[in-house]
XYZ file of N, CA and C in Angstrom:
333
model
N 13.778 -13.216 2.584
C 12.613 -12.492 2.095
C 11.353 -13.050 2.772
N 10.503 -12.173 3.194
C 9.303 -12.565 3.930
C 8.350 -13.401 3.082
N 8.352 -13.175 1.780
C 7.386 -13.850 0.921
C 7.483 -15.369 1.024
N 8.670 -15.896 1.309
C 8.809 -17.353 1.417
C 8.019 -17.901 2.606
N 7.634 -17.028 3.536
C 6.826 -17.432 4.690
C 5.359 -17.049 4.520
N 4.930 -16.807 3.298
C 3.578 -16.299 3.037
C 2.467 -17.202 3.565
N 2.731 -18.487 3.715
C 1.706 -19.414 4.190
C 1.768 -19.642 5.700
N 2.691 -18.990 6.370
C 2.804 -19.128 7.821
C 1.557 -18.501 8.464
N 0.991 -19.132 9.492
C -0.250 -18.611 10.087
C -0.108 -17.229 10.739
N 1.115 -16.810 11.032
C 1.326 -15.485 11.635
C 1.766 -14.446 10.611
N 1.620 -14.752 9.344
C 2.043 -13.831 8.291
C 0.829 -13.463 7.442
N 0.690 -12.184 7.189
C -0.407 -11.710 6.337
C 0.138 -10.647 5.398
N -0.065 -10.827 4.126
C 0.357 -9.846 3.133
C -0.860 -9.086 2.624
N -0.658 -7.809 2.445
C -1.719 -6.931 1.974
C -1.152 -6.150 0.792
N -1.858 -6.153 -0.314
C -1.401 -5.449 -1.509
C -2.263 -4.209 -1.746
N -1.596 -3.123 -2.071
C -2.279 -1.849 -2.295
C -3.353 -1.982 -3.368
N -3.062 -2.723 -4.418
C -4.033 -2.902 -5.504
C -5.315 -3.554 -4.996
N -5.173 -4.509 -4.067
C -6.359 -5.159 -3.490
C -7.146 -4.185 -2.619
N -6.428 -3.329 -1.879
C -7.113 -2.297 -1.092
C -7.892 -1.355 -1.993
N -7.301 -0.978 -3.111
C -7.979 -0.081 -4.045
C -9.205 -0.754 -4.660
N -9.142 -2.065 -4.846
C -10.255 -2.797 -5.449
C -11.420 -2.943 -4.482
N -11.132 -3.348 -3.231
C -12.200 -3.566 -2.248
C -11.629 -3.391 -0.845
N -11.567 -2.152 -0.403
C -10.944 -1.845 0.882
C -11.663 -2.524 2.047
N -12.983 -2.603 2.029
C -13.709 -3.223 3.128
C -13.393 -4.715 3.213
N -13.350 -5.390 2.097
C -13.014 -6.820 2.098
C -11.637 -7.032 2.714
N -10.661 -6.236 2.300
C -9.302 -6.387 2.818
C -9.232 -6.023 4.298
N -9.974 -5.020 4.698
C -9.982 -4.610 6.096
C -10.630 -5.679 6.977
N -11.689 -6.301 6.486
C -12.317 -7.396 7.243
C -11.365 -8.580 7.386
N -10.643 -8.890 6.323
C -9.656 -9.974 6.376
C -8.571 -9.653 7.393
N -8.100 -8.424 7.396
C -7.083 -7.994 8.351
C -7.638 -8.013 9.776
N -8.872 -7.572 9.945
C -9.539 -7.583 11.244
C -9.604 -9.011 11.795
N -9.953 -9.932 10.948
C -10.015 -11.349 11.346
C -8.619 -11.869 11.676
N -7.650 -11.569 10.832
C -6.276 -12.033 11.048
C -5.722 -11.533 12.380
N -5.956 -10.255 12.680
C -5.436 -9.663 13.912
C -6.284 -9.981 15.142
N -7.519 -10.445 14.909
C -8.407 -10.751 16.016
C -8.853 -9.512 16.778
N -8.972 -8.383 16.078
C -9.306 -7.123 16.744
C -10.794 -6.952 17.004
N -11.635 -7.696 16.306
C -13.084 -7.669 16.533
C -13.683 -6.266 16.417
N -13.219 -5.520 15.437
C -13.769 -4.183 15.238
C -15.199 -4.276 14.736
N -16.032 -3.346 15.174
C -17.416 -3.278 14.708
C -17.443 -2.692 13.303
N -18.596 -2.778 12.667
C -18.739 -2.188 11.333
C -18.456 -0.688 11.379
N -18.941 0.002 12.407
C -18.698 1.443 12.544
C -17.201 1.722 12.686
N -16.515 0.908 13.468
C -15.070 1.085 13.626
C -14.328 0.836 12.318
N -14.757 -0.182 11.583
C -14.147 -0.449 10.270
C -14.378 0.732 9.328
N -15.581 1.264 9.335
C -15.878 2.443 8.509
C -14.991 3.620 8.907
N -14.768 3.789 10.219
C -13.897 4.872 10.698
C -12.454 4.664 10.256
N -11.996 3.424 10.287
C -10.634 3.129 9.815
C -10.512 3.487 8.338
N -11.511 3.120 7.561
C -11.481 3.425 6.129
C -11.426 4.930 5.905
N -12.238 5.668 6.631
C -12.243 7.125 6.470
C -10.911 7.726 6.909
N -10.429 7.314 8.064
C -9.204 7.897 8.632
C -7.970 7.558 7.797
N -7.974 6.404 7.149
C -6.811 5.982 6.362
C -7.004 6.180 4.861
N -8.080 6.849 4.463
C -8.268 7.116 3.037
C -7.148 8.013 2.539
N -6.842 7.891 1.288
C -5.759 8.679 0.711
C -6.004 10.173 0.898
N -7.208 10.619 0.626
C -7.498 12.049 0.739
C -7.384 12.530 2.178
N -7.818 11.716 3.127
C -7.726 12.093 4.541
C -6.273 12.184 4.996
N -5.465 11.208 4.613
C -4.056 11.232 5.005
C -3.318 12.383 4.325
N -3.622 12.621 3.054
C -2.965 13.719 2.355
C -3.351 15.053 2.985
N -4.612 15.204 3.344
C -5.077 16.435 3.974
C -4.376 16.663 5.314
N -4.207 15.589 6.090
C -3.500 15.726 7.374
C -2.043 16.108 7.160
N -1.420 15.605 6.103
C -0.019 15.948 5.865
C 0.122 17.415 5.471
N -0.894 17.958 4.802
C -0.864 19.384 4.436
C -1.047 20.238 5.678
N -1.945 19.816 6.563
C -2.206 20.583 7.786
C -1.076 20.451 8.803
N -0.355 19.331 8.766
C 0.706 19.062 9.736
C 1.987 18.657 9.008
N 2.590 19.554 8.253
C 3.749 19.167 7.443
C 4.935 18.672 8.257
N 5.009 19.029 9.548
C 6.130 18.549 10.356
C 6.120 17.034 10.496
N 4.947 16.422 10.354
C 4.843 14.966 10.423
C 5.630 14.338 9.284
N 5.605 14.967 8.151
C 6.257 14.428 6.957
C 7.365 15.362 6.485
N 8.084 15.962 7.407
C 9.046 17.014 7.089
C 10.045 16.604 6.015
N 10.678 15.468 6.179
C 11.689 15.084 5.196
C 11.059 14.818 3.835
N 9.859 14.243 3.837
C 9.187 13.956 2.573
C 8.701 15.232 1.906
N 8.401 16.254 2.674
C 7.907 17.501 2.104
C 8.963 18.187 1.249
N 10.219 17.837 1.461
C 11.292 18.428 0.660
C 11.244 17.933 -0.782
N 10.589 16.798 -0.978
C 10.449 16.259 -2.321
C 9.462 17.117 -3.119
N 9.621 17.096 -4.419
C 8.765 17.899 -5.300
C 7.277 17.616 -5.079
N 6.909 16.350 -4.989
C 5.501 15.977 -4.865
C 5.056 15.787 -3.421
N 5.942 16.005 -2.460
C 5.589 15.781 -1.065
C 5.543 14.299 -0.755
N 4.939 13.953 0.361
C 4.880 12.570 0.793
C 3.882 11.769 -0.030
N 2.767 12.383 -0.370
C 1.712 11.712 -1.131
C 1.669 12.271 -2.546
N 1.481 11.383 -3.507
C 1.326 11.840 -4.877
C -0.159 11.775 -5.237
N -0.576 10.660 -5.884
C -1.955 10.554 -6.346
C -2.746 9.448 -5.664
N -2.073 8.442 -5.146
C -2.775 7.316 -4.541
C -3.398 6.397 -5.569
N -2.819 6.372 -6.754
C -3.345 5.549 -7.833
C -2.366 4.432 -8.150
N -2.909 3.280 -8.501
C -2.043 2.194 -8.930
C -1.587 2.452 -10.364
N -0.379 2.031 -10.655
C 0.148 2.173 -12.003
C 0.746 3.528 -12.321
N 0.742 4.458 -11.361
C 1.281 5.796 -11.617
C 2.784 5.776 -11.828
N 3.420 4.694 -11.419
C 4.862 4.582 -11.633
C 5.204 4.749 -13.109
N 4.282 4.402 -13.993
C 4.538 4.515 -15.434
C 4.804 5.952 -15.844
N 4.301 6.901 -15.045
C 4.523 8.315 -15.335
C 5.841 8.818 -14.769
N 6.556 7.968 -14.024
C 7.775 8.402 -13.359
C 9.011 7.609 -13.760
N 8.833 6.412 -14.320
C 9.965 5.585 -14.717
C 10.122 5.584 -16.233
N 11.348 5.645 -16.641
C 11.636 5.543 -18.073
C 11.483 4.076 -18.487
N 11.370 3.805 -19.789
C 11.299 2.406 -20.230
C 12.525 1.599 -19.778
N 13.672 2.254 -19.730
C 14.887 1.566 -19.287
C 14.797 1.194 -17.806
N 14.287 2.119 -16.990
C 14.124 1.844 -15.560
C 13.098 0.734 -15.347
N 12.033 0.737 -16.131
C 11.018 -0.312 -16.053
C 11.646 -1.659 -16.379
N 12.459 -1.697 -17.403
C 13.132 -2.932 -17.801
C 14.074 -3.416 -16.696
N 14.825 -2.498 -16.092
C 15.723 -2.859 -14.994
C 14.933 -3.395 -13.799
N 13.822 -2.745 -13.496
C 12.993 -3.185 -12.377
C 12.429 -4.581 -12.638
N 11.930 -4.811 -13.846
C 11.379 -6.126 -14.187
C 12.449 -7.212 -14.118
N 13.652 -6.899 -14.550
C 14.751 -7.858 -14.484
C 15.104 -8.164 -13.027
N 15.149 -7.129 -12.192
C 15.452 -7.332 -10.776
C 14.382 -8.203 -10.123
N 13.127 -7.916 -10.410
C 12.023 -8.705 -9.838
C 12.134 -10.154 -10.294
N 12.412 -10.357 -11.559
C 12.531 -11.709 -12.104
C 13.662 -12.478 -11.413
N 14.759 -11.806 -11.126
C 15.925 -12.461 -10.529
C 15.852 -12.578 -9.008
N 15.017 -11.789 -8.368
C 15.041 -11.733 -6.906
C 13.751 -12.113 -6.217
N 12.695 -12.322 -6.939
C 11.445 -12.673 -6.280
C 11.093 -14.123 -6.577
N 10.161 -14.609 -5.831
C 9.732 -15.988 -6.013
C 8.469 -16.008 -6.861
N 7.354 -16.296 -6.256
C 6.115 -16.438 -7.020
C 5.150 -15.290 -6.766
N 5.668 -14.124 -6.419
C 4.803 -12.969 -6.244
C 4.306 -12.523 -7.604
N 3.016 -12.296 -7.707
C 2.434 -11.801 -8.943
C 1.917 -10.393 -8.702
N 2.442 -9.444 -9.467
C 1.989 -8.074 -9.360
C 1.010 -7.773 -10.477
N -0.002 -6.989 -10.155
C -0.966 -6.603 -11.183
C -0.406 -5.476 -12.019
C-alpha cells in the first residue's frame, strides 16, 4: 500500500476533501511538490479547467470521452460533493466498508 511511503520525498497524497476546502492551497502545494513553477494565472486556469462543473460540462459535450461511464445511471460525474456516499450506501455497506478500512489501512484518517 502506498500510504506506508507517505513520508517519502517523492510521494504526495492529495485528498478530495482538502481540495474542496481550499483548492488554491492544495494546488500551490502540488505546484511546489512537482516543481512546475506555474504562475498565479496558470494556477487559476487549472482551477477553472478542473472544476467539477467544467469537467461535467465537457463530459456532456463529449460523451465519447466517458462512454463506458455514461452507461451508468448517473454518468461519470454525480454531484462533486463530499459525503454523498451516504446517499448511496446502506448502513450495512457502510459497516462493511468501515470494517474493511479498519482491517486494511494504517493511520489514514478520513473526514
